[in-house]
Amino acid sequence: MKMRLNQSKQKKRRRQWLLVGFLGVLIVVLILLVLSLRPDQKNTRHTSSANQKSTVKLKPSNKFRDNGNQPTYVQGPVVNQLNQELKRKGFKGTALVIKDGHVLLNRAYGKSNQSGKQNTVTTTYPLASISKNITGVLLVKVLHDHGYNFETKVSEFYPNLPHAKSVTIKDLVDMTSGYMVNGFSTKNLSEAGYINNVVQRAQYNPQYGENGKWRYSAANYIIVSGILRKLTHKSYDDLLDEYIQPYYHIENNVQFLSNKNRPVAYETDGKHPVKAPKAAFYSEVGTGNSYATPYTYYKLFDDEINGKLISKAQFTALTHPVTGKTYAGGVYTLPSINAYGGHGTQAGFESSYRISSDGKTGLFLFSNQKAEPENEEITFRYFNDLIKP
């Protein structure tokens, strides 16, 4: 009898332990379930931090700022006359006309290469010297990010340049530094090699470097490109990739020269291609090494004018020339007609434009054939007709 009682007690204890164990497992499962439904605090803080960063610096959008590039022809006196003249001259390139914010003409002309392929509105051309404006934009952004400004002396970066303690970054941007160099290297060098070659050979001409006097010299923007490298430890292409290419269809040297559909430049006869080594493009660091369609450059510069690429105050500081001059920040300011302009030639290509100071009216001609006189004359003449009431 006593033995049966002990067995009964043992069974009861086992049932109690099994019940306790089951309840324990159930509680653990419930705790894990509750925790899985709660937002992780670490991830929440990370998301908040990411959101704060995105408000400071724009993230690349799936939609480029220069979307909408398509052939356009709106009948009108200026458009019709320009179209007829370009055809008559055998113009090779792309023409873009904007009036009061509306595209009136976006048309390509002539052949792009010797295979017979024709230019289109999406054909990219060397921006040549108007690339300097993009370099100016990069400079504004990098100086701001690193705590420098236009009044910083060149000696901060290149103490061995002559008069570096008195020449400012703004002097470089305005081409009032007095620095000049006799041509660029034709050798195949690295980006740093081309920059160092110019820095080592740069000479100071007091006739243009003192009292704010001006002299066009691409050496200024080569030196600016060197300053960008020193501040960021990045190449020019890396800076394009960071600040410009997420928003605009701008190409760098590698992208343009490796593009099988890129245009070939022709001599004035329109038949013989211009023979240009790669150094003709790669040596132009910051002064002629970016590529775009007229439409893309129009959208970029319009955004620049209206504070969407850099602030309006930064744009004014960048493009404000010294008294009595018109050039600054890769742009010619033309107060007599309330407009901006730019022009460049490079290895047989030519880029020229004029645009009103509000960005609403403009004319752009990018070409892949040498012209005599240069297409700049056409740009200026028709723009003057375009802005008439």
Tab-separated table of C-alpha atoms in Angstrom:
chain	number	residue	atom	x	y	z
A	1	MET	CA	0.000	0.000	0.000
A	2	LYS	CA	2.800	2.348	0.938
A	3	MET	CA	4.658	1.509	-2.277
A	4	ARG	CA	1.639	2.423	-4.433
A	5	LEU	CA	1.374	5.751	-2.636
A	6	ASN	CA	5.005	6.608	-3.407
A	7	GLN	CA	4.505	5.776	-7.080
A	8	SER	CA	1.455	8.036	-7.204
A	9	LYS	CA	3.438	10.918	-5.695
A	10	GLN	CA	6.249	10.452	-8.194
A	11	LYS	CA	3.808	10.571	-11.135
A	12	LYS	CA	2.254	13.719	-9.727
A	13	ARG	CA	5.664	15.395	-9.411
A	14	ARG	CA	6.559	14.438	-13.018
A	15	ARG	CA	3.288	15.971	-14.250
A	16	GLN	CA	4.067	19.154	-12.294
A	17	TRP	CA	7.580	19.392	-13.748
A	18	LEU	CA	6.279	18.774	-17.260
A	19	LEU	CA	3.706	21.523	-16.758
A	20	VAL	CA	6.362	23.937	-15.456
A	21	GLY	CA	8.634	23.101	-18.385
A	22	PHE	CA	5.828	23.602	-20.887
A	23	LEU	CA	4.903	26.954	-19.363
A	24	GLY	CA	8.569	28.004	-19.433
A	25	VAL	CA	8.906	27.185	-23.104
A	26	LEU	CA	5.627	28.987	-23.811
A	27	ILE	CA	6.841	32.136	-22.005
A	28	VAL	CA	10.143	32.123	-23.925
A	29	VAL	CA	8.290	31.768	-27.242
A	30	LEU	CA	5.955	34.643	-26.321
A	31	ILE	CA	8.904	36.869	-25.363
A	32	LEU	CA	10.681	36.150	-28.648
A	33	LEU	CA	7.477	36.846	-30.569
A	34	VAL	CA	6.984	40.219	-28.866
A	35	LEU	CA	10.599	41.199	-29.499
A	36	SER	CA	10.343	40.305	-33.174
A	37	LEU	CA	7.333	42.617	-33.560
A	38	ARG	CA	9.088	45.616	-31.932
A	39	PRO	CA	11.243	47.905	-34.162
A	40	ASP	CA	14.924	47.419	-33.519
A	41	GLN	CA	16.261	50.497	-31.749
A	42	LYS	CA	19.624	50.349	-33.486
A	43	ASN	CA	18.015	50.155	-36.912
A	44	THR	CA	15.657	52.989	-36.019
A	45	ARG	CA	18.566	55.246	-35.094
A	46	HIS	CA	20.382	54.289	-38.295
A	47	THR	CA	17.336	55.119	-40.431
A	48	SER	CA	16.910	58.447	-38.671
A	49	SER	CA	20.571	59.287	-39.285
A	50	ALA	CA	20.263	58.380	-42.958
A	51	ASN	CA	17.220	60.600	-43.310
A	52	GLN	CA	19.072	63.488	-41.716
A	53	LYS	CA	21.935	63.061	-44.194
A	54	SER	CA	19.557	62.998	-47.140
A	55	THR	CA	18.205	66.411	-46.183
A	56	VAL	CA	21.725	67.826	-46.250
A	57	LYS	CA	22.884	66.313	-49.527
A	58	LEU	CA	20.637	65.335	-52.415
A	59	LYS	CA	20.523	61.678	-53.288
A	60	PRO	CA	20.659	60.636	-56.947
A	61	SER	CA	17.190	60.514	-58.464
A	62	ASN	CA	15.883	57.924	-60.889
A	63	LYS	CA	14.866	60.879	-63.034
A	64	PHE	CA	17.687	62.948	-64.487
A	65	ARG	CA	17.305	66.705	-64.553
A	66	ASP	CA	17.832	66.667	-68.319
A	67	ASN	CA	15.197	64.108	-69.265
A	68	GLY	CA	12.999	65.116	-72.178
A	69	ASN	CA	15.662	65.495	-74.858
A	70	GLN	CA	13.783	64.911	-78.108
A	71	PRO	CA	13.667	66.306	-81.666
A	72	THR	CA	11.599	69.484	-81.848
A	73	TYR	CA	10.761	71.953	-84.601
A	74	VAL	CA	8.315	74.816	-84.010
A	75	GLN	CA	7.787	77.022	-87.053
A	76	GLY	CA	8.802	80.659	-86.627
A	77	PRO	CA	10.940	83.365	-88.264
A	78	VAL	CA	14.105	82.797	-86.182
A	79	VAL	CA	13.854	79.003	-86.239
A	80	ASN	CA	13.137	78.841	-89.969
A	81	GLN	CA	15.952	81.226	-90.898
A	82	LEU	CA	18.464	79.456	-88.634
A	83	ASN	CA	17.478	76.045	-89.999
A	84	GLN	CA	17.909	77.234	-93.589
A	85	GLU	CA	21.313	78.809	-92.893
A	86	LEU	CA	22.645	75.723	-91.121
A	87	LYS	CA	21.551	73.518	-94.021
A	88	ARG	CA	23.064	75.896	-96.560
A	89	LYS	CA	26.403	75.952	-94.728
A	90	GLY	CA	26.484	72.149	-94.432
A	91	PHE	CA	26.486	72.399	-90.634
A	92	LYS	CA	27.370	69.199	-88.782
A	93	GLY	CA	26.110	69.177	-85.216
A	94	THR	CA	23.063	69.942	-83.082
A	95	ALA	CA	21.142	73.213	-82.705
A	96	LEU	CA	18.926	74.075	-79.730
A	97	VAL	CA	16.669	77.141	-79.470
A	98	ILE	CA	14.653	78.027	-76.352
A	99	LYS	CA	12.228	80.951	-76.098
A	100	ASP	CA	10.421	81.864	-72.859
A	101	GLY	CA	11.137	78.432	-71.403
A	102	HIS	CA	9.848	76.500	-74.442
A	103	VAL	CA	12.030	74.461	-76.800
A	104	LEU	CA	11.415	75.715	-80.335
A	105	LEU	CA	14.201	73.836	-82.081
A	106	ASN	CA	16.185	70.764	-81.117
A	107	ARG	CA	17.554	69.348	-84.357
A	108	ALA	CA	20.688	67.513	-85.496
A	109	TYR	CA	22.404	68.041	-88.832
A	110	GLY	CA	24.975	66.225	-90.947
A	111	LYS	CA	26.961	63.067	-90.488
A	112	SER	CA	28.464	61.939	-87.231
A	113	ASN	CA	31.201	59.684	-88.562
A	114	GLN	CA	32.652	58.149	-91.692
A	115	SER	CA	30.336	55.161	-91.594
A	116	GLY	CA	27.558	57.520	-92.650
A	117	LYS	CA	25.826	57.615	-89.278
A	118	GLN	CA	23.940	60.880	-88.807
A	119	ASN	CA	24.053	63.158	-85.788
A	120	THR	CA	21.004	63.043	-83.507
A	121	VAL	CA	19.784	65.219	-80.647
A	122	THR	CA	21.319	62.671	-78.251
A	123	THR	CA	24.792	62.918	-79.841
A	124	THR	CA	27.293	64.147	-77.255
A	125	TYR	CA	30.019	66.635	-78.179
A	126	PRO	CA	33.093	67.940	-76.382
A	127	LEU	CA	32.082	70.969	-74.335
A	128	ALA	CA	35.618	72.241	-74.889
A	129	SER	CA	36.198	75.498	-72.996
A	130	ILE	CA	32.675	75.724	-71.590
A	131	SER	CA	33.697	72.722	-69.473
A	132	LYS	CA	35.370	75.319	-67.255
A	133	ASN	CA	31.963	76.284	-65.905
A	134	ILE	CA	31.393	72.708	-64.709
A	135	THR	CA	34.827	72.848	-63.061
A	136	GLY	CA	33.700	76.065	-61.372
A	137	VAL	CA	30.612	74.309	-60.013
A	138	LEU	CA	32.734	71.446	-58.663
A	139	LEU	CA	35.066	73.990	-57.061
A	140	VAL	CA	32.182	75.783	-55.323
A	141	LYS	CA	30.915	72.516	-53.867
A	142	VAL	CA	34.325	71.209	-52.789
A	143	LEU	CA	35.464	74.483	-51.211
A	144	HIS	CA	32.227	74.632	-49.246
A	145	ASP	CA	32.553	71.007	-48.086
A	146	HIS	CA	36.164	71.549	-46.925
A	147	GLY	CA	35.865	74.949	-45.268
A	148	TYR	CA	37.683	77.049	-47.868
A	149	ASN	CA	36.486	79.956	-50.026
A	150	PHE	CA	37.441	82.005	-53.066
A	151	GLU	CA	39.724	84.249	-51.002
A	152	THR	CA	41.956	81.325	-50.006
A	153	LYS	CA	45.482	81.859	-51.293
A	154	VAL	CA	46.961	79.479	-53.858
A	155	SER	CA	49.956	79.043	-51.539
A	156	GLU	CA	47.761	76.792	-49.371
A	157	PHE	CA	48.068	74.180	-52.109
A	158	TYR	CA	50.958	75.183	-54.373
A	159	PRO	CA	53.412	77.249	-52.298
A	160	ASN	CA	56.103	77.018	-55.000
A	161	LEU	CA	54.033	78.733	-57.671
A	162	PRO	CA	55.273	82.292	-58.248
A	163	HIS	CA	53.335	84.928	-56.264
A	164	ALA	CA	51.241	82.116	-54.724
A	165	LYS	CA	50.894	84.063	-51.454
A	166	SER	CA	49.101	86.907	-53.210
A	167	VAL	CA	47.074	84.994	-55.818
A	168	THR	CA	43.638	83.774	-54.672
A	169	ILE	CA	41.476	80.929	-55.921
A	170	LYS	CA	39.072	83.572	-57.261
A	171	ASP	CA	41.951	84.985	-59.334
A	172	LEU	CA	42.281	81.557	-60.958
A	173	VAL	CA	38.540	81.373	-61.602
A	174	ASP	CA	38.523	84.875	-63.107
A	175	MET	CA	41.799	84.357	-65.041
A	176	THR	CA	43.377	87.367	-63.356
A	177	SER	CA	46.098	85.304	-61.674
A	178	GLY	CA	48.771	86.122	-64.235
A	179	TYR	CA	49.626	82.419	-64.646
A	180	MET	CA	50.316	81.216	-68.163
A	181	VAL	CA	51.786	78.171	-69.796
A	182	ASN	CA	52.941	77.532	-73.325
A	183	GLY	CA	50.720	74.661	-74.462
A	184	PHE	CA	49.867	71.344	-72.854
A	185	SER	CA	51.839	68.125	-72.943
A	186	THR	CA	51.214	65.865	-75.939
A	187	LYS	CA	52.511	62.831	-74.038
A	188	ASN	CA	50.297	60.139	-72.566
A	189	LEU	CA	50.277	61.050	-68.865
A	190	SER	CA	48.026	60.438	-65.895
A	191	GLU	CA	45.627	63.152	-64.762
A	192	ALA	CA	48.032	64.077	-61.971
A	193	GLY	CA	50.855	64.062	-64.521
A	194	TYR	CA	49.111	66.593	-66.775
A	195	ILE	CA	48.346	68.838	-63.801
A	196	ASN	CA	51.884	68.671	-62.416
A	197	ASN	CA	53.298	69.374	-65.866
A	198	VAL	CA	51.361	72.656	-66.012
A	199	VAL	CA	52.107	73.617	-62.400
A	200	GLN	CA	55.828	73.096	-62.938
A	201	ARG	CA	55.903	75.121	-66.170
A	202	ALA	CA	53.477	77.899	-65.181
A	203	GLN	CA	54.922	81.388	-65.458
A	204	TYR	CA	53.682	84.557	-63.813
A	205	ASN	CA	53.124	87.597	-65.996
A	206	PRO	CA	52.737	90.739	-63.849
A	207	GLN	CA	51.145	92.566	-66.763
A	208	TYR	CA	48.025	90.421	-66.249
A	209	GLY	CA	48.403	89.273	-62.665
A	210	GLU	CA	48.436	92.642	-60.909
A	211	ASN	CA	45.592	95.085	-60.321
A	212	GLY	CA	42.984	92.578	-61.476
A	213	LYS	CA	43.990	92.592	-65.125
A	214	TRP	CA	42.699	89.744	-67.253
A	215	ARG	CA	44.222	87.300	-69.712
A	216	TYR	CA	42.631	84.088	-70.932
A	217	SER	CA	44.803	81.125	-70.003
A	218	ALA	CA	43.569	77.558	-69.562
A	219	ALA	CA	46.425	77.012	-67.106
A	220	ASN	CA	44.229	78.610	-64.431
A	221	TYR	CA	41.694	75.796	-64.567
A	222	ILE	CA	44.370	73.109	-64.709
A	223	ILE	CA	45.634	74.535	-61.406
A	224	VAL	CA	42.060	74.602	-60.073
A	225	SER	CA	41.784	70.895	-60.972
A	226	GLY	CA	44.963	70.291	-58.972
A	227	ILE	CA	43.432	72.055	-55.969
A	228	LEU	CA	40.335	69.843	-56.294
A	229	ARG	CA	42.561	66.752	-56.236
A	230	LYS	CA	44.484	67.974	-53.204
A	231	LEU	CA	41.310	68.722	-51.233
A	232	THR	CA	39.375	65.566	-52.075
A	233	HIS	CA	42.072	63.044	-53.030
A	234	LYS	CA	39.798	62.205	-55.959
A	235	SER	CA	40.168	62.460	-59.718
A	236	TYR	CA	38.175	64.882	-61.838
A	237	ASP	CA	36.113	61.955	-63.159
A	238	ASP	CA	35.350	60.874	-59.584
A	239	LEU	CA	34.073	64.376	-58.794
A	240	LEU	CA	31.917	64.388	-61.925
A	241	ASP	CA	30.543	61.033	-60.829
A	242	GLU	CA	29.774	62.375	-57.350
A	243	TYR	CA	28.356	65.820	-58.022
A	244	ILE	CA	27.146	65.972	-61.640
A	245	GLN	CA	26.534	62.625	-63.321
A	246	PRO	CA	23.756	61.410	-60.984
A	247	TYR	CA	21.613	64.282	-62.302
A	248	TYR	CA	22.790	65.101	-65.846
A	249	HIS	CA	23.947	63.043	-68.831
A	250	ILE	CA	27.483	64.427	-68.804
A	251	GLU	CA	30.268	62.150	-70.066
A	252	ASN	CA	33.937	62.008	-69.092
A	253	ASN	CA	36.918	61.234	-71.326
A	254	VAL	CA	36.683	57.458	-71.053
A	255	GLN	CA	32.938	57.387	-71.637
A	256	PHE	CA	33.117	59.669	-74.678
A	257	LEU	CA	36.202	58.231	-76.369
A	258	SER	CA	35.074	54.623	-75.894
A	259	ASN	CA	31.587	55.312	-77.275
A	260	LYS	CA	31.318	53.716	-80.727
A	261	ASN	CA	28.541	56.178	-81.626
A	262	ARG	CA	30.493	59.301	-80.723
A	263	PRO	CA	30.917	61.921	-83.433
A	264	VAL	CA	34.126	62.373	-85.392
A	265	ALA	CA	35.337	65.930	-86.021
A	266	TYR	CA	35.849	67.029	-89.626
A	267	GLU	CA	37.998	69.620	-91.316
A	268	THR	CA	36.351	72.650	-92.933
A	269	ASP	CA	35.821	70.680	-96.161
A	270	GLY	CA	33.466	68.353	-94.277
A	271	LYS	CA	35.153	65.277	-95.740
A	272	HIS	CA	38.431	64.673	-93.958
A	273	PRO	CA	38.370	63.793	-90.242
A	274	VAL	CA	40.546	65.741	-87.844
A	275	LYS	CA	43.416	63.660	-86.547
A	276	ALA	CA	43.665	64.218	-82.798
A	277	PRO	CA	45.568	62.102	-80.248
A	278	LYS	CA	43.956	61.157	-76.952
A	279	ALA	CA	46.227	63.669	-75.247
A	280	ALA	CA	44.249	66.431	-76.975
A	281	PHE	CA	41.375	65.516	-74.658
A	282	TYR	CA	43.046	64.031	-71.570
A	283	SER	CA	45.488	66.918	-71.133
A	284	GLU	CA	42.602	69.406	-70.805
A	285	VAL	CA	41.924	68.541	-67.151
A	286	GLY	CA	39.121	70.774	-65.903
A	287	THR	CA	39.338	72.956	-68.993
A	288	GLY	CA	37.969	70.718	-71.733
A	289	ASN	CA	37.332	67.154	-70.600
A	290	SER	CA	33.542	66.830	-70.301
A	291	TYR	CA	30.948	66.057	-72.958
A	292	ALA	CA	27.221	66.589	-73.416
A	293	THR	CA	24.377	67.365	-75.784
A	294	PRO	CA	23.228	70.985	-76.136
A	295	TYR	CA	20.022	70.051	-74.302
A	296	THR	CA	21.889	68.613	-71.334
A	297	TYR	CA	24.159	71.612	-70.999
A	298	TYR	CA	21.165	73.957	-71.276
A	299	LYS	CA	19.364	72.141	-68.440
A	300	LEU	CA	22.479	72.155	-66.268
A	301	PHE	CA	23.192	75.847	-66.795
A	302	ASP	CA	19.536	76.805	-66.332
A	303	ASP	CA	19.579	74.948	-62.998
A	304	GLU	CA	22.804	76.719	-62.113
A	305	ILE	CA	21.308	80.146	-62.831
A	306	ASN	CA	18.184	79.405	-60.819
A	307	GLY	CA	19.806	77.974	-57.689
A	308	LYS	CA	19.035	74.302	-58.280
A	309	LEU	CA	22.607	73.113	-58.793
A	310	ILE	CA	24.393	75.578	-56.530
A	311	SER	CA	22.805	78.427	-54.587
A	312	LYS	CA	22.085	81.708	-56.351
A	313	ALA	CA	24.615	83.419	-54.077
A	314	GLN	CA	27.257	80.849	-55.040
A	315	PHE	CA	26.448	81.283	-58.730
A	316	THR	CA	26.814	85.054	-58.421
A	317	ALA	CA	30.141	84.704	-56.612
A	318	LEU	CA	31.402	82.209	-59.192
A	319	THR	CA	30.452	84.171	-62.306
A	320	HIS	CA	30.933	87.757	-61.064
A	321	PRO	CA	33.833	89.228	-63.090
A	322	VAL	CA	36.262	91.925	-62.026
A	323	THR	CA	35.356	95.503	-62.900
A	324	GLY	CA	35.582	96.204	-66.597
A	325	LYS	CA	35.774	92.513	-67.595
A	326	THR	CA	33.154	89.959	-68.568
A	327	TYR	CA	34.706	86.525	-67.812
A	328	ALA	CA	34.453	84.536	-64.573
A	329	GLY	CA	33.656	80.955	-63.615
A	330	GLY	CA	33.860	79.690	-67.189
A	331	VAL	CA	31.146	82.148	-68.275
A	332	TYR	CA	31.036	85.456	-70.125
A	333	THR	CA	28.595	87.857	-68.475
A	334	LEU	CA	27.000	90.195	-71.016
A	335	PRO	CA	25.138	92.940	-69.109
A	336	SER	CA	24.305	94.954	-72.241
A	337	ILE	CA	21.855	92.249	-73.352
A	338	ASN	CA	21.221	90.724	-69.913
A	339	ALA	CA	22.684	87.358	-70.900
A	340	TYR	CA	25.506	84.854	-70.444
A	341	GLY	CA	27.608	83.249	-73.132
A	342	GLY	CA	30.331	80.720	-73.753
A	343	HIS	CA	32.441	79.364	-76.576
A	344	GLY	CA	35.034	76.655	-77.081
A	345	THR	CA	36.919	74.775	-79.776
A	346	GLN	CA	38.767	71.502	-79.357
A	347	ALA	CA	40.258	69.116	-81.923
A	348	GLY	CA	37.799	70.161	-84.629
A	349	PHE	CA	34.740	70.415	-82.373
A	350	GLU	CA	33.046	73.685	-81.443
A	351	SER	CA	30.564	74.540	-78.696
A	352	SER	CA	28.898	77.933	-78.367
A	353	TYR	CA	25.856	79.350	-76.614
A	354	ARG	CA	24.055	82.395	-75.334
A	355	ILE	CA	21.343	82.324	-72.706
A	356	SER	CA	19.304	85.020	-70.985
A	357	SER	CA	20.131	85.778	-67.362
A	358	ASP	CA	16.880	84.132	-66.214
A	359	GLY	CA	17.622	80.968	-68.216
A	360	LYS	CA	14.380	81.167	-70.193
A	361	THR	CA	15.710	82.048	-73.649
A	362	GLY	CA	18.804	80.604	-75.266
A	363	LEU	CA	20.575	79.342	-78.372
A	364	PHE	CA	23.144	76.525	-78.391
A	365	LEU	CA	25.218	75.227	-81.311
A	366	PHE	CA	27.478	72.209	-80.799
A	367	SER	CA	29.278	70.969	-83.913
A	368	ASN	CA	31.712	68.331	-85.132
A	369	GLN	CA	33.172	70.274	-88.049
A	370	LYS	CA	35.584	73.182	-88.201
A	371	ALA	CA	33.891	76.325	-89.474
A	372	GLU	CA	35.264	79.566	-90.915
A	373	PRO	CA	34.052	81.854	-89.526
A	374	GLU	CA	33.307	79.895	-86.366
A	375	ASN	CA	29.716	78.998	-85.496
A	376	GLU	CA	29.945	81.389	-82.556
A	377	GLU	CA	29.034	84.214	-84.951
A	378	ILE	CA	25.773	82.454	-85.888
A	379	THR	CA	24.958	81.833	-82.235
A	380	PHE	CA	25.356	85.454	-81.284
A	381	ARG	CA	23.518	86.834	-84.338
A	382	TYR	CA	20.433	84.650	-83.977
A	383	PHE	CA	20.293	85.041	-80.207
A	384	ASN	CA	20.087	88.796	-80.672
A	385	ASP	CA	17.083	88.226	-82.966
A	386	LEU	CA	15.601	85.745	-80.502
A	387	ILE	CA	15.500	88.204	-77.578
A	388	LYS	CA	13.716	90.899	-79.557
A	389	PRO	CA	10.113	91.458	-78.436
